[in-house]
PDB file of C-alpha atoms in Angstrom:
ATOM      1  CA  MET A1011       5.986   0.903 -27.219  1.00 61.00           C
ATOM      2  CA  LEU A1012       4.065   0.255 -24.001  1.00 67.00           C
ATOM      3  CA  PRO A1013       0.372  -0.564 -24.629  1.00 66.00           C
ATOM      4  CA  ALA A1014      -2.066   1.921 -23.077  1.00 68.00           C
ATOM      5  CA  GLY A1015      -3.053   0.946 -19.543  1.00 81.00           C
ATOM      6  CA  SER A1016      -0.154  -1.480 -19.093  1.00 88.00           C
ATOM      7  CA  PRO A1017       2.246  -1.372 -16.126  1.00 93.00           C
ATOM      8  CA  LEU A1018       5.663   0.075 -16.899  1.00 93.00           C
ATOM      9  CA  LEU A1019       7.318  -2.393 -14.513  1.00 94.00           C
ATOM     10  CA  HIS A1020       5.774  -5.533 -13.116  1.00 94.00           C
ATOM     11  CA  ALA A1021       6.789  -8.572 -11.089  1.00 96.00           C
ATOM     12  CA  ARG A1022       5.101 -11.925 -11.537  1.00 97.00           C
ATOM     13  CA  ASP A1023       5.724 -14.767  -9.050  1.00 98.00           C
ATOM     14  CA  VAL A1024       9.226 -13.465  -8.331  1.00 98.00           C
ATOM     15  CA  LYS A1025      11.290 -15.650  -6.019  1.00 98.00           C
ATOM     16  CA  VAL A1026      14.748 -14.815  -4.693  1.00 97.00           C
ATOM     17  CA  HIS A1027      16.141 -17.504  -2.397  1.00 97.00           C
ATOM     18  CA  PHE A1028      19.646 -17.268  -0.951  1.00 96.00           C
ATOM     19  CA  ARG A1029      21.854 -20.055   0.370  1.00 95.00           C
ATOM     20  CA  VAL A1030      23.358 -18.867   3.664  1.00 92.00           C
ATOM     21  CA  HIS A1031      25.539 -21.175   5.792  1.00 91.00           C
ATOM     22  CA  GLY A1032      23.957 -24.239   4.247  1.00 90.00           C
ATOM     23  CA  ARG A1033      20.331 -23.186   4.633  1.00 95.00           C
ATOM     24  CA  ILE A1034      17.869 -21.585   2.238  1.00 96.00           C
ATOM     25  CA  VAL A1035      16.604 -18.091   3.022  1.00 95.00           C
ATOM     26  CA  LYS A1036      13.451 -17.215   1.079  1.00 96.00           C
ATOM     27  CA  ALA A1037      13.999 -13.462   0.918  1.00 96.00           C
ATOM     28  CA  VAL A1038      11.323 -13.004  -1.752  1.00 97.00           C
ATOM     29  CA  ASP A1039       8.842 -15.833  -2.147  1.00 97.00           C
ATOM     30  CA  GLY A1040       6.344 -15.484  -4.980  1.00 97.00           C
ATOM     31  CA  VAL A1041       5.635 -11.764  -5.327  1.00 97.00           C
ATOM     32  CA  ASP A1042       3.427  -9.905  -7.824  1.00 97.00           C
ATOM     33  CA  LEU A1043       3.736  -6.122  -8.145  1.00 96.00           C
ATOM     34  CA  ASP A1044       2.853  -3.400 -10.679  1.00 96.00           C
ATOM     35  CA  VAL A1045       4.194   0.105 -11.268  1.00 96.00           C
ATOM     36  CA  TYR A1046       2.377   2.208 -13.869  1.00 95.00           C
ATOM     37  CA  PRO A1047       3.846   5.172 -15.781  1.00 92.00           C
ATOM     38  CA  GLY A1048       4.087   8.247 -13.552  1.00 90.00           C
ATOM     39  CA  GLN A1049       3.013   6.279 -10.466  1.00 93.00           C
ATOM     40  CA  CYS A1050       4.823   6.259  -7.117  1.00 93.00           C
ATOM     41  CA  VAL A1051       4.661   2.847  -5.432  1.00 96.00           C
ATOM     42  CA  GLY A1052       5.869   2.050  -1.924  1.00 96.00           C
ATOM     43  CA  ILE A1053       7.121  -1.291  -0.578  1.00 97.00           C
ATOM     44  CA  VAL A1054       7.019  -1.278   3.223  1.00 96.00           C
ATOM     45  CA  GLY A1055       7.884  -3.752   5.946  1.00 94.00           C
ATOM     46  CA  GLU A1056      10.212  -4.399   8.836  1.00 92.00           C
ATOM     47  CA  SER A1057      13.900  -5.236   8.463  1.00 91.00           C
ATOM     48  CA  GLY A1058      14.214  -8.741   7.030  1.00 91.00           C
ATOM     49  CA  SER A1059      10.819  -8.628   5.316  1.00 94.00           C
ATOM     50  CA  GLY A1060      12.416  -8.957   1.871  1.00 95.00           C
ATOM     51  CA  LYS A1061      11.552  -5.473   0.608  1.00 96.00           C
ATOM     52  CA  SER A1062      15.118  -4.426  -0.286  1.00 94.00           C
ATOM     53  CA  THR A1063      15.779  -7.730  -2.051  1.00 95.00           C
ATOM     54  CA  LEU A1064      12.598  -7.260  -4.079  1.00 96.00           C
ATOM     55  CA  GLY A1065      13.666  -3.738  -5.046  1.00 94.00           C
ATOM     56  CA  ARG A1066      17.050  -5.032  -6.164  1.00 92.00           C
ATOM     57  CA  ALA A1067      15.452  -7.878  -8.104  1.00 94.00           C
ATOM     58  CA  MET A1068      13.354  -5.378 -10.050  1.00 92.00           C
ATOM     59  CA  THR A1069      16.572  -3.827 -11.408  1.00 90.00           C
ATOM     60  CA  ARG A1070      18.677  -7.041 -11.403  1.00 91.00           C
ATOM     61  CA  LEU A1071      21.140  -5.577  -8.908  1.00 89.00           C
ATOM     62  CA  LEU A1072      21.102  -8.377  -6.362  1.00 89.00           C
ATOM     63  CA  PRO A1073      23.763  -8.611  -3.621  1.00 85.00           C
ATOM     64  CA  ASN A1074      26.854 -10.703  -4.215  1.00 86.00           C
ATOM     65  CA  VAL A1075      25.737 -13.791  -2.303  1.00 89.00           C
ATOM     66  CA  GLU A1076      24.928 -17.338  -3.392  1.00 93.00           C
ATOM     67  CA  ILE A1077      21.496 -17.445  -5.031  1.00 95.00           C
ATOM     68  CA  ALA A1078      19.674 -20.759  -4.665  1.00 96.00           C
ATOM     69  CA  GLU A1079      16.711 -19.678  -6.792  1.00 96.00           C
ATOM     70  CA  LEU A1080      15.886 -16.665  -8.929  1.00 96.00           C
ATOM     71  CA  SER A1081      12.640 -17.215 -10.807  1.00 97.00           C
ATOM     72  CA  GLY A1082       9.480 -15.574 -12.043  1.00 97.00           C
ATOM     73  CA  SER A1083       9.570 -12.546 -14.314  1.00 96.00           C
ATOM     74  CA  VAL A1084      10.149  -8.811 -14.055  1.00 96.00           C
ATOM     75  CA  GLY A1085       8.623  -7.134 -17.081  1.00 94.00           C
ATOM     76  CA  PHE A1086       9.827  -3.734 -18.240  1.00 92.00           C
ATOM     77  CA  CYS A1087       8.331  -2.327 -21.457  1.00 83.00           C
ATOM     78  CA  GLY A1088       7.636  -5.832 -22.691  1.00 82.00           C
ATOM     79  CA  ASP A1089      11.038  -7.357 -21.846  1.00 90.00           C
ATOM     80  CA  ASP A1090      11.909  -9.665 -18.944  1.00 94.00           C
ATOM     81  CA  VAL A1091      14.638  -8.044 -16.837  1.00 93.00           C
ATOM     82  CA  LEU A1092      15.491 -11.367 -15.160  1.00 93.00           C
ATOM     83  CA  ALA A1093      16.133 -13.029 -18.533  1.00 93.00           C
ATOM     84  CA  MET A1094      18.281 -10.250 -20.047  1.00 92.00           C
ATOM     85  CA  ALA A1095      21.928 -10.747 -20.917  1.00 91.00           C
ATOM     86  CA  PRO A1096      24.293  -8.731 -18.678  1.00 89.00           C
ATOM     87  CA  GLU A1097      25.194  -6.262 -21.426  1.00 90.00           C
ATOM     88  CA  THR A1098      21.492  -5.685 -22.190  1.00 90.00           C
ATOM     89  CA  ILE A1099      20.599  -4.890 -18.590  1.00 88.00           C
ATOM     90  CA  ARG A1100      23.592  -2.536 -18.319  1.00 86.00           C
ATOM     91  CA  ALA A1101      22.425  -0.690 -21.416  1.00 86.00           C
ATOM     92  CA  LEU A1102      18.906  -0.501 -20.004  1.00 85.00           C
ATOM     93  CA  ARG A1103      20.176   1.172 -16.834  1.00 82.00           C
ATOM     94  CA  ARG A1104      22.330   3.641 -18.772  1.00 78.00           C
ATOM     95  CA  HIS A1105      19.876   4.676 -21.468  1.00 77.00           C
ATOM     96  CA  ARG A1106      16.480   5.978 -20.372  1.00 68.00           C
ATOM     97  CA  GLY A1107      15.421   2.867 -18.502  1.00 81.00           C
ATOM     98  CA  LEU A1108      15.853   1.779 -14.906  1.00 88.00           C
ATOM     99  CA  SER A1109      17.835   3.667 -12.275  1.00 90.00           C
ATOM    100  CA  MET A1110      18.399   2.724  -8.638  1.00 89.00           C
ATOM    101  CA  VAL A1111      19.401   4.708  -5.561  1.00 89.00           C
ATOM    102  CA  PHE A1112      20.966   2.548  -2.858  1.00 84.00           C
ATOM    103  CA  GLN A1113      20.643   2.795   0.896  1.00 80.00           C
ATOM    104  CA  ASP A1114      24.335   3.405   1.688  1.00 79.00           C
ATOM    105  CA  PRO A1115      25.766   6.162  -0.527  1.00 79.00           C
ATOM    106  CA  LEU A1116      29.379   5.638   0.584  1.00 79.00           C
ATOM    107  CA  SER A1117      29.284   2.086  -0.757  1.00 80.00           C
ATOM    108  CA  TYR A1118      28.230   3.254  -4.217  1.00 85.00           C
ATOM    109  CA  LEU A1119      30.276   6.432  -4.664  1.00 92.00           C
ATOM    110  CA  ASN A1120      33.923   6.065  -5.663  1.00 93.00           C
ATOM    111  CA  PRO A1121      35.970   7.519  -2.770  1.00 93.00           C
ATOM    112  CA  THR A1122      38.902   8.338  -5.076  1.00 95.00           C
ATOM    113  CA  LEU A1123      36.969  10.478  -7.579  1.00 96.00           C
ATOM    114  CA  ARG A1124      35.501  13.945  -7.185  1.00 97.00           C
ATOM    115  CA  ILE A1125      31.763  14.375  -7.648  1.00 97.00           C
ATOM    116  CA  ASP A1126      32.202  16.029 -11.062  1.00 96.00           C
ATOM    117  CA  ARG A1127      34.001  12.940 -12.422  1.00 95.00           C
ATOM    118  CA  GLN A1128      31.303  10.611 -11.104  1.00 94.00           C
ATOM    119  CA  LEU A1129      28.471  12.665 -12.570  1.00 95.00           C
ATOM    120  CA  ALA A1130      30.369  12.868 -15.857  1.00 94.00           C
ATOM    121  CA  GLU A1131      30.395   9.051 -15.980  1.00 90.00           C
ATOM    122  CA  ALA A1132      26.595   9.069 -15.654  1.00 89.00           C
ATOM    123  CA  LEU A1133      26.352  11.698 -18.419  1.00 90.00           C
ATOM    124  CA  ARG A1134      28.413   9.904 -21.046  1.00 85.00           C
ATOM    125  CA  HIS A1135      25.573  10.314 -23.533  1.00 82.00           C
ATOM    126  CA  LEU A1136      26.222  14.055 -23.747  1.00 83.00           C
ATOM    127  CA  ALA A1137      28.391  15.326 -26.567  1.00 78.00           C
ATOM    128  CA  ASP A1138      30.927  17.685 -25.014  1.00 88.00           C
ATOM    129  CA  ARG A1139      32.586  18.693 -21.772  1.00 90.00           C
ATOM    130  CA  ARG A1140      30.722  21.987 -21.407  1.00 92.00           C
ATOM    131  CA  ALA A1141      27.361  20.222 -21.752  1.00 92.00           C
ATOM    132  CA  VAL A1142      28.407  17.713 -19.077  1.00 94.00           C
ATOM    133  CA  GLN A1143      29.443  20.508 -16.689  1.00 93.00           C
ATOM    134  CA  GLN A1144      26.211  22.419 -17.213  1.00 94.00           C
ATOM    135  CA  LYS A1145      24.028  19.314 -16.805  1.00 95.00           C
ATOM    136  CA  SER A1146      25.945  18.207 -13.689  1.00 96.00           C
ATOM    137  CA  ALA A1147      25.316  21.558 -12.014  1.00 96.00           C
ATOM    138  CA  GLU A1148      21.661  21.473 -13.069  1.00 94.00           C
ATOM    139  CA  LEU A1149      21.131  17.977 -11.651  1.00 94.00           C
ATOM    140  CA  LEU A1150      22.652  18.945  -8.305  1.00 94.00           C
ATOM    141  CA  ARG A1151      20.413  21.986  -8.086  1.00 92.00           C
ATOM    142  CA  GLN A1152      17.372  19.848  -8.906  1.00 89.00           C
ATOM    143  CA  VAL A1153      18.043  17.647  -5.882  1.00 89.00           C
ATOM    144  CA  GLY A1154      18.506  20.593  -3.571  1.00 88.00           C
ATOM    145  CA  LEU A1155      22.294  21.107  -3.727  1.00 91.00           C
ATOM    146  CA  ASP A1156      22.425  24.741  -4.789  1.00 90.00           C
ATOM    147  CA  ASP A1157      26.159  25.239  -4.165  1.00 93.00           C
ATOM    148  CA  SER A1158      26.886  23.044  -7.167  1.00 94.00           C
ATOM    149  CA  ALA A1159      30.197  24.628  -8.212  1.00 94.00           C
ATOM    150  CA  ARG A1160      31.753  23.824  -4.837  1.00 96.00           C
ATOM    151  CA  ILE A1161      30.161  20.386  -4.449  1.00 96.00           C
ATOM    152  CA  LEU A1162      31.369  19.219  -7.863  1.00 97.00           C
ATOM    153  CA  ARG A1163      34.969  19.734  -6.712  1.00 97.00           C
ATOM    154  CA  LEU A1164      34.555  17.680  -3.530  1.00 97.00           C
ATOM    155  CA  TYR A1165      35.169  13.986  -2.765  1.00 97.00           C
ATOM    156  CA  PRO A1166      32.379  11.838  -1.249  1.00 94.00           C
ATOM    157  CA  HIS A1167      33.931  11.829   2.249  1.00 94.00           C
ATOM    158  CA  GLU A1168      33.728  15.635   2.292  1.00 95.00           C
ATOM    159  CA  LEU A1169      29.923  15.536   2.055  1.00 94.00           C
ATOM    160  CA  SER A1170      27.342  14.779   4.723  1.00 91.00           C
ATOM    161  CA  GLY A1171      25.282  11.594   4.467  1.00 87.00           C
ATOM    162  CA  GLY A1172      22.252  13.502   3.203  1.00 87.00           C
ATOM    163  CA  MET A1173      24.327  15.309   0.582  1.00 91.00           C
ATOM    164  CA  ARG A1174      25.831  12.023  -0.614  1.00 91.00           C
ATOM    165  CA  GLN A1175      22.379  10.547  -1.117  1.00 88.00           C
ATOM    166  CA  ARG A1176      21.319  13.631  -3.062  1.00 90.00           C
ATOM    167  CA  VAL A1177      24.367  13.144  -5.295  1.00 93.00           C
ATOM    168  CA  LEU A1178      23.344   9.511  -5.864  1.00 91.00           C
ATOM    169  CA  ILE A1179      19.844  10.645  -6.815  1.00 91.00           C
ATOM    170  CA  ALA A1180      21.331  13.191  -9.241  1.00 92.00           C
ATOM    171  CA  MET A1181      23.427  10.417 -10.814  1.00 92.00           C
ATOM    172  CA  ALA A1182      20.371   8.157 -11.064  1.00 90.00           C
ATOM    173  CA  LEU A1183      18.430  10.926 -12.829  1.00 90.00           C
ATOM    174  CA  ALA A1184      21.275  11.669 -15.267  1.00 90.00           C
ATOM    175  CA  PRO A1185      20.266   9.117 -17.956  1.00 87.00           C
ATOM    176  CA  VAL A1186      16.634  10.369 -17.841  1.00 88.00           C
ATOM    177  CA  PRO A1187      15.150   7.080 -16.587  1.00 90.00           C
ATOM    178  CA  GLN A1188      11.549   6.035 -16.951  1.00 91.00           C
ATOM    179  CA  ILE A1189      11.531   4.628 -13.428  1.00 92.00           C
ATOM    180  CA  LEU A1190      13.580   5.297 -10.291  1.00 92.00           C
ATOM    181  CA  VAL A1191      13.927   2.584  -7.629  1.00 93.00           C
ATOM    182  CA  ALA A1192      15.020   3.994  -4.252  1.00 91.00           C
ATOM    183  CA  ASP A1193      16.081   1.766  -1.339  1.00 91.00           C
ATOM    184  CA  GLU A1194      15.454   3.476   2.026  1.00 88.00           C
ATOM    185  CA  PRO A1195      15.785   7.041   0.739  1.00 85.00           C
ATOM    186  CA  THR A1196      16.153   9.701   3.417  1.00 77.00           C
ATOM    187  CA  THR A1197      16.044  12.884   1.379  1.00 69.00           C
ATOM    188  CA  ALA A1198      15.426  14.654  -1.937  1.00 61.00           C
ATOM    189  CA  LEU A1199      12.492  12.541  -3.178  1.00 72.00           C
ATOM    190  CA  ASP A1200      10.303  15.617  -3.148  1.00 67.00           C
ATOM    191  CA  ALA A1201       8.364  17.684  -5.658  1.00 59.00           C
ATOM    192  CA  THR A1202      11.580  18.366  -7.616  1.00 61.00           C
ATOM    193  CA  VAL A1203      11.826  14.692  -8.569  1.00 66.00           C
ATOM    194  CA  GLN A1204       8.062  14.236  -8.899  1.00 65.00           C
ATOM    195  CA  GLU A1205       7.887  17.093 -11.397  1.00 68.00           C
ATOM    196  CA  ARG A1206       9.708  14.859 -13.881  1.00 74.00           C
ATOM    197  CA  SER A1207       6.641  12.592 -14.002  1.00 78.00           C
ATOM    198  CA  LEU A1208       8.824   9.514 -13.825  1.00 87.00           C
ATOM    199  CA  ALA A1209       7.593   6.414 -12.050  1.00 92.00           C
ATOM    200  CA  MET A1210       9.093   5.629  -8.661  1.00 93.00           C
ATOM    201  CA  LEU A1211       9.366   2.481  -6.566  1.00 95.00           C
ATOM    202  CA  ILE A1212      10.273   3.391  -2.980  1.00 94.00           C
ATOM    203  CA  VAL A1213      11.507   0.705  -0.587  1.00 95.00           C
ATOM    204  CA  THR A1214      11.167   2.022   2.954  1.00 92.00           C
ATOM    205  CA  HIS A1215      10.120   1.461   6.543  1.00 89.00           C
ATOM    206  CA  ASP A1216       9.121   5.152   6.801  1.00 89.00           C
ATOM    207  CA  LEU A1217       5.330   5.204   6.641  1.00 91.00           C
ATOM    208  CA  GLY A1218       5.350   9.009   6.795  1.00 88.00           C
ATOM    209  CA  MET A1219       7.258   9.118   3.518  1.00 89.00           C
ATOM    210  CA  VAL A1220       4.842   6.597   2.022  1.00 92.00           C
ATOM    211  CA  ALA A1221       1.837   8.694   3.073  1.00 91.00           C
ATOM    212  CA  GLU A1222       3.407  11.800   1.542  1.00 89.00           C
ATOM    213  CA  LEU A1223       4.702  10.407  -1.754  1.00 89.00           C
ATOM    214  CA  CYS A1224       3.058   7.136  -2.730  1.00 92.00           C
ATOM    215  CA  ASP A1225      -0.073   6.311  -4.716  1.00 94.00           C
ATOM    216  CA  GLN A1226      -0.030   2.547  -4.152  1.00 96.00           C
ATOM    217  CA  VAL A1227       1.495   0.551  -1.291  1.00 97.00           C
ATOM    218  CA  TYR A1228       2.626  -3.061  -0.978  1.00 98.00           C
ATOM    219  CA  VAL A1229       3.252  -4.464   2.514  1.00 97.00           C
ATOM    220  CA  MET A1230       5.851  -7.240   2.804  1.00 97.00           C
ATOM    221  CA  HIS A1231       6.310  -9.776   5.596  1.00 97.00           C
ATOM    222  CA  GLY A1232       8.365 -12.954   5.472  1.00 95.00           C
ATOM    223  CA  GLY A1233       9.190 -12.532   1.793  1.00 97.00           C
ATOM    224  CA  LYS A1234       5.559 -12.220   0.708  1.00 97.00           C
ATOM    225  CA  ILE A1235       3.130  -9.419  -0.076  1.00 98.00           C
ATOM    226  CA  VAL A1236       0.542  -9.572   2.708  1.00 97.00           C
ATOM    227  CA  GLU A1237      -1.495  -6.556   1.580  1.00 97.00           C
ATOM    228  CA  SER A1238      -1.649  -4.074  -1.278  1.00 97.00           C
ATOM    229  CA  ALA A1239      -3.911  -1.072  -1.636  1.00 97.00           C
ATOM    230  CA  ASP A1240      -3.986   2.572  -2.610  1.00 96.00           C
ATOM    231  CA  VAL A1241      -2.392   4.737   0.055  1.00 96.00           C
ATOM    232  CA  PHE A1242      -5.661   6.172   1.427  1.00 96.00           C
ATOM    233  CA  THR A1243      -7.324   2.775   1.820  1.00 96.00           C
ATOM    234  CA  LEU A1244      -4.246   1.240   3.405  1.00 96.00           C
ATOM    235  CA  PHE A1245      -3.907   3.951   6.052  1.00 95.00           C
ATOM    236  CA  ASP A1246      -7.631   4.323   6.747  1.00 95.00           C
ATOM    237  CA  ALA A1247      -8.732   0.693   6.692  1.00 95.00           C
ATOM    238  CA  PRO A1248      -5.897  -1.879   6.690  1.00 95.00           C
ATOM    239  CA  GLN A1249      -7.176  -5.395   6.071  1.00 96.00           C
ATOM    240  CA  ASN A1250      -4.176  -7.372   7.319  1.00 96.00           C
ATOM    241  CA  ALA A1251      -3.218  -7.663  11.001  1.00 96.00           C
ATOM    242  CA  TYR A1252       0.473  -7.154  10.230  1.00 96.00           C
ATOM    243  CA  THR A1253      -0.289  -3.950   8.317  1.00 96.00           C
ATOM    244  CA  ALA A1254      -2.423  -2.708  11.213  1.00 95.00           C
ATOM    245  CA  SER A1255       0.426  -3.408  13.655  1.00 94.00           C
ATOM    246  CA  LEU A1256       2.896  -1.460  11.489  1.00 93.00           C
ATOM    247  CA  LEU A1257       0.561   1.533  11.329  1.00 93.00           C
ATOM    248  CA  ALA A1258      -0.090   1.398  15.076  1.00 92.00           C
ATOM    249  CA  ALA A1259       3.649   1.294  15.804  1.00 89.00           C
ATOM    250  CA  ALA A1260       4.234   4.250  13.478  1.00 86.00           C
ATOM    251  CA  ARG A1261       1.519   6.272  15.225  1.00 85.00           C
ATOM    252  CA  ARG A1262       2.997   5.505  18.666  1.00 81.00           C
ATOM    253  CA  LEU A1263       6.431   6.576  17.460  1.00 72.00           C
ATOM    254  CA  HIS A1264       5.017   9.796  16.039  1.00 65.00           C
ATOM    255  CA  GLN A1265       3.208  10.543  19.317  1.00 65.00           C
ATOM    256  CA  THR A1266       6.363   9.844  21.341  1.00 62.00           C
ATOM    257  CA  LYS A1267       8.399  12.188  19.153  1.00 56.00           C
ATOM    258  CA  ALA A1268       5.698  14.853  19.392  1.00 53.00           C
ATOM    259  CA  LEU A1269       5.657  14.603  23.201  1.00 48.00           C
ATOM    260  CA  GLY A1270       9.443  14.789  23.289  1.00 57.00           C
ATOM    261  CA  SER A1271       9.450  17.903  21.123  1.00 56.00           C
ATOM    262  CA  ALA A1272       6.784  19.523  23.285  1.00 55.00           C
ATOM    263  CA  ALA A1273       8.785  18.811  26.436  1.00 55.00           C
ATOM    264  CA  THR A1274      11.967  20.369  25.055  1.00 57.00           C
ATOM    265  CA  PRO A1275      12.363  23.931  26.397  1.00 57.00           C
TER     266      PRO A1275
END
């Protein structure tokens, strides 16, 4: 049982270095991070900052490339995710532990299986077929896909990109995880998911999403955390020059979009 006041998930001096064409790429280079029960934490940064690699390291779902160094620790309920045997980490993902939603839904949905079959795989803990069907429909409705009977009969290529990501979120919620890690989510991480009171770790470049959903924010640059703060402090008074530049760029983009919308007849 997790001691009171302890983080549900935490990284300590995590390093993920890849070997690419004979050189070492320090994607994550000595990172500390905490996610407490019920908390929503954002990891932000530009492309190449290391944020997606850190998110994957927290669930031990790293890309299939040559790893030169994987060190440090990722604690989850007292156990080190990075030190777990493969069968242990698989069981953790399947049974009320860690779930992850990936950036590209088409890469993680089986193109040859209908949505009902793929949700059924995520609901293997349920006892009978009727229970699986009912829970599948319920999960789709919870992520905003109300036409569940029709969607369950479709294949992934018959869905829009946003619908596919909602299906992935439904599958990630199926085992009733304690924490959901989402890499560049575009949709469905709204009050419906938050009502479950599960912890979330959101990897994103979308500062608007961070402002709306997150309690705590970590800013990554060059594989390192350059600033961490609660969301109000970070947006109102950033202490790091890189963070300030990200916020300024986001404000300019928002103003440009607003002007464009105003100019549209």
